[in-house]
Tab-separated table of C-alpha atoms in Angstrom:
chain	number	residue	atom	x	y	z
A	180	PRO	CA	22.872	-42.137	1.627
A	181	HIS	CA	20.877	-38.934	1.851
A	182	ASN	CA	20.038	-38.853	5.579
A	183	PHE	CA	18.623	-36.088	7.748
A	184	ARG	CA	21.984	-34.962	9.039
A	185	GLY	CA	23.430	-34.656	5.544
A	186	ALA	CA	20.356	-32.823	4.275
A	187	MET	CA	20.510	-30.377	7.161
A	188	LEU	CA	24.156	-29.682	6.579
A	189	SER	CA	23.537	-29.036	2.947
A	190	VAL	CA	20.783	-26.620	3.850
A	191	ILE	CA	22.655	-24.540	6.330
A	192	ARG	CA	25.624	-24.317	3.989
A	193	LEU	CA	23.552	-22.672	1.301
A	194	PRO	CA	24.879	-19.250	0.309
A	195	ASP	CA	23.063	-16.382	2.107
A	196	PHE	CA	20.538	-18.764	3.665
A	197	LEU	CA	21.749	-19.010	7.237
A	198	PRO	CA	22.484	-15.300	7.620
A	199	PHE	CA	18.982	-14.600	6.372
A	200	CYS	CA	17.481	-16.981	8.878
A	201	SER	CA	19.534	-15.443	11.694
A	202	TYR	CA	18.324	-12.019	10.624
A	203	LEU	CA	14.646	-13.134	10.853
A	204	PHE	CA	15.273	-14.675	14.264
A	205	LEU	CA	16.649	-11.426	15.651
A	206	LEU	CA	14.011	-9.241	13.972
A	207	TYR	CA	11.023	-11.178	15.261
A	208	ALA	CA	12.602	-11.678	18.708
A	209	PHE	CA	12.060	-7.915	19.212
A	210	THR	CA	8.751	-7.358	17.366
A	211	ALA	CA	6.472	-10.402	17.615
A	212	MET	CA	5.522	-9.763	21.231
A	213	ALA	CA	4.532	-6.167	20.648
A	214	PRO	CA	0.813	-6.687	20.027
A	215	SER	CA	0.575	-8.632	23.377
A	216	VAL	CA	2.294	-5.667	25.201
A	217	PHE	CA	-0.026	-3.235	23.400
A	218	SER	CA	-3.025	-5.110	24.833
A	219	LEU	CA	-1.495	-5.223	28.365
A	220	ILE	CA	-0.984	-1.441	28.216
A	221	GLU	CA	-4.567	-0.855	26.970
A	222	LYS	CA	-6.028	-3.032	29.688
A	223	GLU	CA	-3.815	-2.478	32.748
A	224	VAL	CA	-2.393	1.039	32.209
A	225	MET	CA	-5.160	2.843	30.190
A	226	GLY	CA	-7.944	0.962	31.953
A	227	LEU	CA	-9.852	0.191	28.783
A	228	GLY	CA	-12.711	-2.297	28.812
A	229	ASP	CA	-12.553	-5.699	27.100
A	230	ASN	CA	-14.654	-4.511	24.173
A	231	GLN	CA	-12.316	-1.633	23.452
A	232	VAL	CA	-9.247	-3.872	23.659
A	233	VAL	CA	-10.890	-6.250	21.233
A	234	TRP	CA	-11.759	-3.483	18.781
A	235	LEU	CA	-8.155	-2.205	18.901
A	236	GLY	CA	-7.009	-5.791	18.129
A	237	ILE	CA	-9.390	-5.908	15.183
A	238	GLY	CA	-7.831	-2.594	13.999
A	239	LEU	CA	-4.396	-4.382	14.015
A	240	MET	CA	-5.822	-7.258	12.008
A	241	VAL	CA	-7.379	-4.860	9.457
A	242	GLY	CA	-3.942	-3.300	9.178
A	243	CYS	CA	-2.571	-6.737	8.374
A	244	VAL	CA	-4.992	-7.120	5.515
A	245	VAL	CA	-3.973	-3.743	4.090
A	246	GLY	CA	-0.257	-4.632	4.685
A	247	TYR	CA	-0.498	-7.885	2.717
A	248	PHE	CA	-1.733	-5.924	-0.308
A	249	THR	CA	0.606	-2.966	-0.048
A	250	GLY	CA	3.549	-5.233	0.922
A	251	GLY	CA	3.147	-7.311	-2.181
A	252	LYS	CA	3.114	-4.144	-4.334
A	253	ALA	CA	6.136	-2.814	-2.546
A	254	VAL	CA	8.161	-6.075	-3.000
A	255	ASP	CA	7.372	-5.930	-6.699
A	256	GLY	CA	8.342	-2.306	-6.891
A	257	VAL	CA	11.454	-1.840	-4.855
A	258	GLY	CA	12.608	-5.305	-3.720
A	259	THR	CA	12.716	-7.047	-0.367
A	260	LYS	CA	15.617	-5.229	1.203
A	261	SER	CA	13.961	-1.859	0.835
A	262	VAL	CA	10.783	-3.231	2.261
A	263	PHE	CA	12.660	-4.705	5.281
A	264	LEU	CA	14.339	-1.289	5.829
A	265	CYS	CA	11.023	0.493	5.830
A	266	CYS	CA	9.612	-2.130	8.197
A	267	HIS	CA	12.507	-1.654	10.612
A	268	VAL	CA	11.818	2.099	10.728
A	269	GLY	CA	8.087	1.442	11.067
A	270	PHE	CA	8.426	-1.144	13.864
A	271	SER	CA	10.791	1.118	15.770
A	272	LEU	CA	8.763	4.338	15.457
A	273	ILE	CA	5.406	2.659	16.173
A	274	MET	CA	6.602	0.920	19.361
A	275	ALA	CA	8.321	4.107	20.621
A	276	GLY	CA	5.246	6.186	19.635
A	277	PHE	CA	2.915	3.775	21.409
A	278	ALA	CA	4.809	4.164	24.769
A	279	LEU	CA	5.677	7.932	24.516
A	280	GLY	CA	2.582	9.138	22.594
A	281	ARG	CA	0.159	7.585	24.973
A	282	ALA	CA	1.887	9.214	27.965
A	283	ALA	CA	2.265	12.598	26.170
A	284	TRP	CA	-1.373	12.782	25.010
A	285	PRO	CA	-3.540	11.055	27.562
A	286	GLY	CA	-6.687	12.735	26.346
A	287	GLY	CA	-6.330	11.358	22.846
A	288	ALA	CA	-4.657	8.049	23.777
A	289	VAL	CA	-7.347	5.724	22.487
A	290	PRO	CA	-7.489	7.164	18.954
A	291	LEU	CA	-3.652	7.290	18.966
A	292	VAL	CA	-3.147	3.708	19.951
A	293	GLY	CA	-5.770	2.688	17.486
A	294	VAL	CA	-3.943	4.281	14.612
A	295	LEU	CA	-0.609	2.875	15.797
A	296	SER	CA	-2.060	-0.627	16.143
A	297	PHE	CA	-3.370	-0.378	12.569
A	298	LEU	CA	0.054	0.764	11.333
A	299	PHE	CA	1.810	-1.998	13.228
A	300	GLY	CA	-0.415	-4.484	11.487
A	301	VAL	CA	0.411	-2.938	8.109
A	302	THR	CA	4.156	-3.148	8.949
A	303	MET	CA	3.975	-6.712	10.264
A	304	ALA	CA	2.135	-7.916	7.162
A	305	ALA	CA	4.501	-6.166	4.741
A	306	ALA	CA	7.520	-7.697	6.520
A	307	SER	CA	5.846	-11.067	6.236
A	308	ILE	CA	5.374	-10.701	2.505
A	309	ALA	CA	9.046	-9.683	2.145
A	310	LEU	CA	10.097	-12.613	4.347
A	311	THR	CA	8.184	-15.182	2.297
A	312	SER	CA	9.300	-13.687	-1.010
A	313	GLU	CA	12.977	-13.762	-0.010
A	314	MET	CA	12.756	-17.267	1.514
A	315	MET	CA	11.130	-18.734	-1.592
A	316	ALA	CA	13.850	-17.293	-3.804
A	317	LEU	CA	16.601	-18.690	-1.543
A	318	LEU	CA	15.230	-22.166	-1.303
A	319	PRO	CA	17.325	-24.839	-3.079
A	320	ALA	CA	15.907	-27.241	-5.699
A	321	LYS	CA	16.830	-30.129	-3.416
A	322	ASP	CA	15.560	-30.380	0.215
A	323	LYS	CA	13.256	-27.456	-0.378
A	324	SER	CA	10.757	-28.548	2.311
A	325	LEU	CA	13.511	-28.955	4.859
A	326	ALA	CA	14.990	-25.548	4.069
A	327	ALA	CA	11.588	-23.878	4.305
A	328	SER	CA	10.851	-25.537	7.613
A	329	PHE	CA	14.236	-24.509	9.034
A	330	CYS	CA	13.646	-20.896	8.000
A	331	MET	CA	10.136	-20.742	9.425
A	332	GLY	CA	11.405	-22.461	12.566
A	333	MET	CA	13.931	-19.659	13.061
A	334	TYR	CA	11.277	-17.037	12.460
A	335	MET	CA	8.807	-18.564	14.908
A	336	GLY	CA	11.559	-19.417	17.386
A	337	GLY	CA	12.655	-15.742	17.456
A	338	GLY	CA	9.077	-14.614	18.105
A	339	GLY	CA	8.624	-17.211	20.821
A	340	LEU	CA	11.898	-16.382	22.532
A	341	GLY	CA	11.016	-12.663	22.494
A	342	GLY	CA	7.694	-13.355	24.192
A	343	VAL	CA	9.321	-15.528	26.872
A	344	LEU	CA	12.094	-13.036	27.520
A	345	SER	CA	9.759	-10.045	27.708
A	346	GLY	CA	7.437	-11.934	30.049
A	347	ALA	CA	10.387	-12.984	32.253
A	348	LEU	CA	11.670	-9.415	32.311
A	349	LEU	CA	8.349	-8.046	33.452
A	350	LYS	CA	7.894	-10.727	36.004
A	351	SER	CA	11.381	-10.412	37.467
A	352	GLY	CA	10.764	-6.927	38.798
A	353	MET	CA	13.982	-5.598	37.182
A	354	LEU	CA	11.934	-2.813	35.598
A	355	ARG	CA	10.301	-0.122	37.667
A	356	SER	CA	6.529	-0.277	37.441
A	357	GLN	CA	6.402	3.553	37.405
A	358	TRP	CA	9.101	5.880	36.008
A	359	THR	CA	9.341	9.138	34.158
A	360	ILE	CA	11.064	10.766	31.166
A	361	GLY	CA	10.758	14.460	31.769
A	362	SER	CA	7.066	15.033	32.412
A	363	LEU	CA	5.944	11.650	30.901
A	364	ALA	CA	4.771	9.025	33.287
A	365	LEU	CA	5.721	5.627	32.009
A	366	THR	CA	5.381	1.959	33.102
A	367	ASP	CA	7.387	-1.241	32.872
A	368	TYR	CA	5.402	-2.179	29.780
A	369	ASP	CA	6.497	1.054	28.142
A	370	ALA	CA	10.097	0.202	29.010
A	371	VAL	CA	9.844	-3.148	27.221
A	372	LEU	CA	8.476	-1.364	24.073
A	373	LEU	CA	11.234	1.267	24.135
A	374	LEU	CA	13.960	-1.365	24.628
A	375	CYS	CA	12.598	-3.321	21.636
A	376	SER	CA	12.259	-0.185	19.589
A	377	ALA	CA	15.908	0.640	20.233
A	378	MET	CA	17.001	-2.937	19.341
A	379	VAL	CA	15.052	-2.958	16.092
A	380	ALA	CA	16.675	0.290	15.092
A	381	LEU	CA	20.168	-1.141	15.907
A	382	LEU	CA	19.301	-4.344	13.939
A	383	MET	CA	19.108	-2.317	10.773
A	384	VAL	CA	22.871	-2.909	10.447
A	385	THR	CA	22.101	-6.636	10.021
A	386	LEU	CA	20.333	-5.827	6.742
A	387	GLY	CA	23.700	-6.395	5.136
A	388	HIS	CA	23.044	-10.136	5.677
A	389	VAL	CA	19.905	-9.930	3.456
A	390	ARG	CA	20.975	-10.439	-0.090
A	391	SER	CA	17.721	-9.173	-1.542
A	392	VAL	CA	17.357	-11.863	-4.125
A	393	ILE	CA	13.957	-10.402	-4.970
A	394	GLY	CA	14.558	-6.988	-6.649
A	395	ARG	CA	12.317	-4.819	-8.726
A	396	ALA	CA	9.727	-6.883	-10.662
A	397	ASP	CA	10.653	-5.269	-14.004
A	398	TRP	CA	14.347	-6.312	-13.942
A	399	VAL	CA	13.584	-9.708	-12.329
A	400	ALA	CA	11.380	-10.506	-15.235
A	401	GLY	CA	13.923	-9.468	-17.752
A	402	ARG	CA	17.004	-10.994	-16.342
């Protein structure tokens, strides 16, 4: 009989499926919590008012709208693996830029973090489009709903774990609340962003686990 255990085993044995899910788990473990850390820096470090923090959050959401459009075009044009690679670079540079740029240019910090929040939204949405496209191409004809649920569970689980770990790290006191790099005065929130930026850059090596089933739209249509 086709029970849950058998269906799950057949799903995780799918070629390229489990490595892709593991890749998503790791990627979102180090990126999903970034908007929350951005807001904490804006509120507690930069001393912005609630209205300004909300408007910066809206800027991130506007970036998401733009990213969904451009991400779809990019997946059609160059394939999912290339989009994921660009998103890795984008995530890493934006998180590092948010921490270091704000400290290096305090007079223009609000416009800078506004632009970076917008770009993070673009990157996050483009990665979401690539994720969905790749997942849909990898789903089997049988047990499709279970496979999709497992993949989305890994994606959301990574994001949730990242949030829990970053919160625990900040609460533990392991990070210094004030520290410097050269002349730049940084905080424990900046340390979290820089650590995640470095991990996202290192995780580019895991792109070898992404088969990139979705390639250029022109040759997919003709194959």
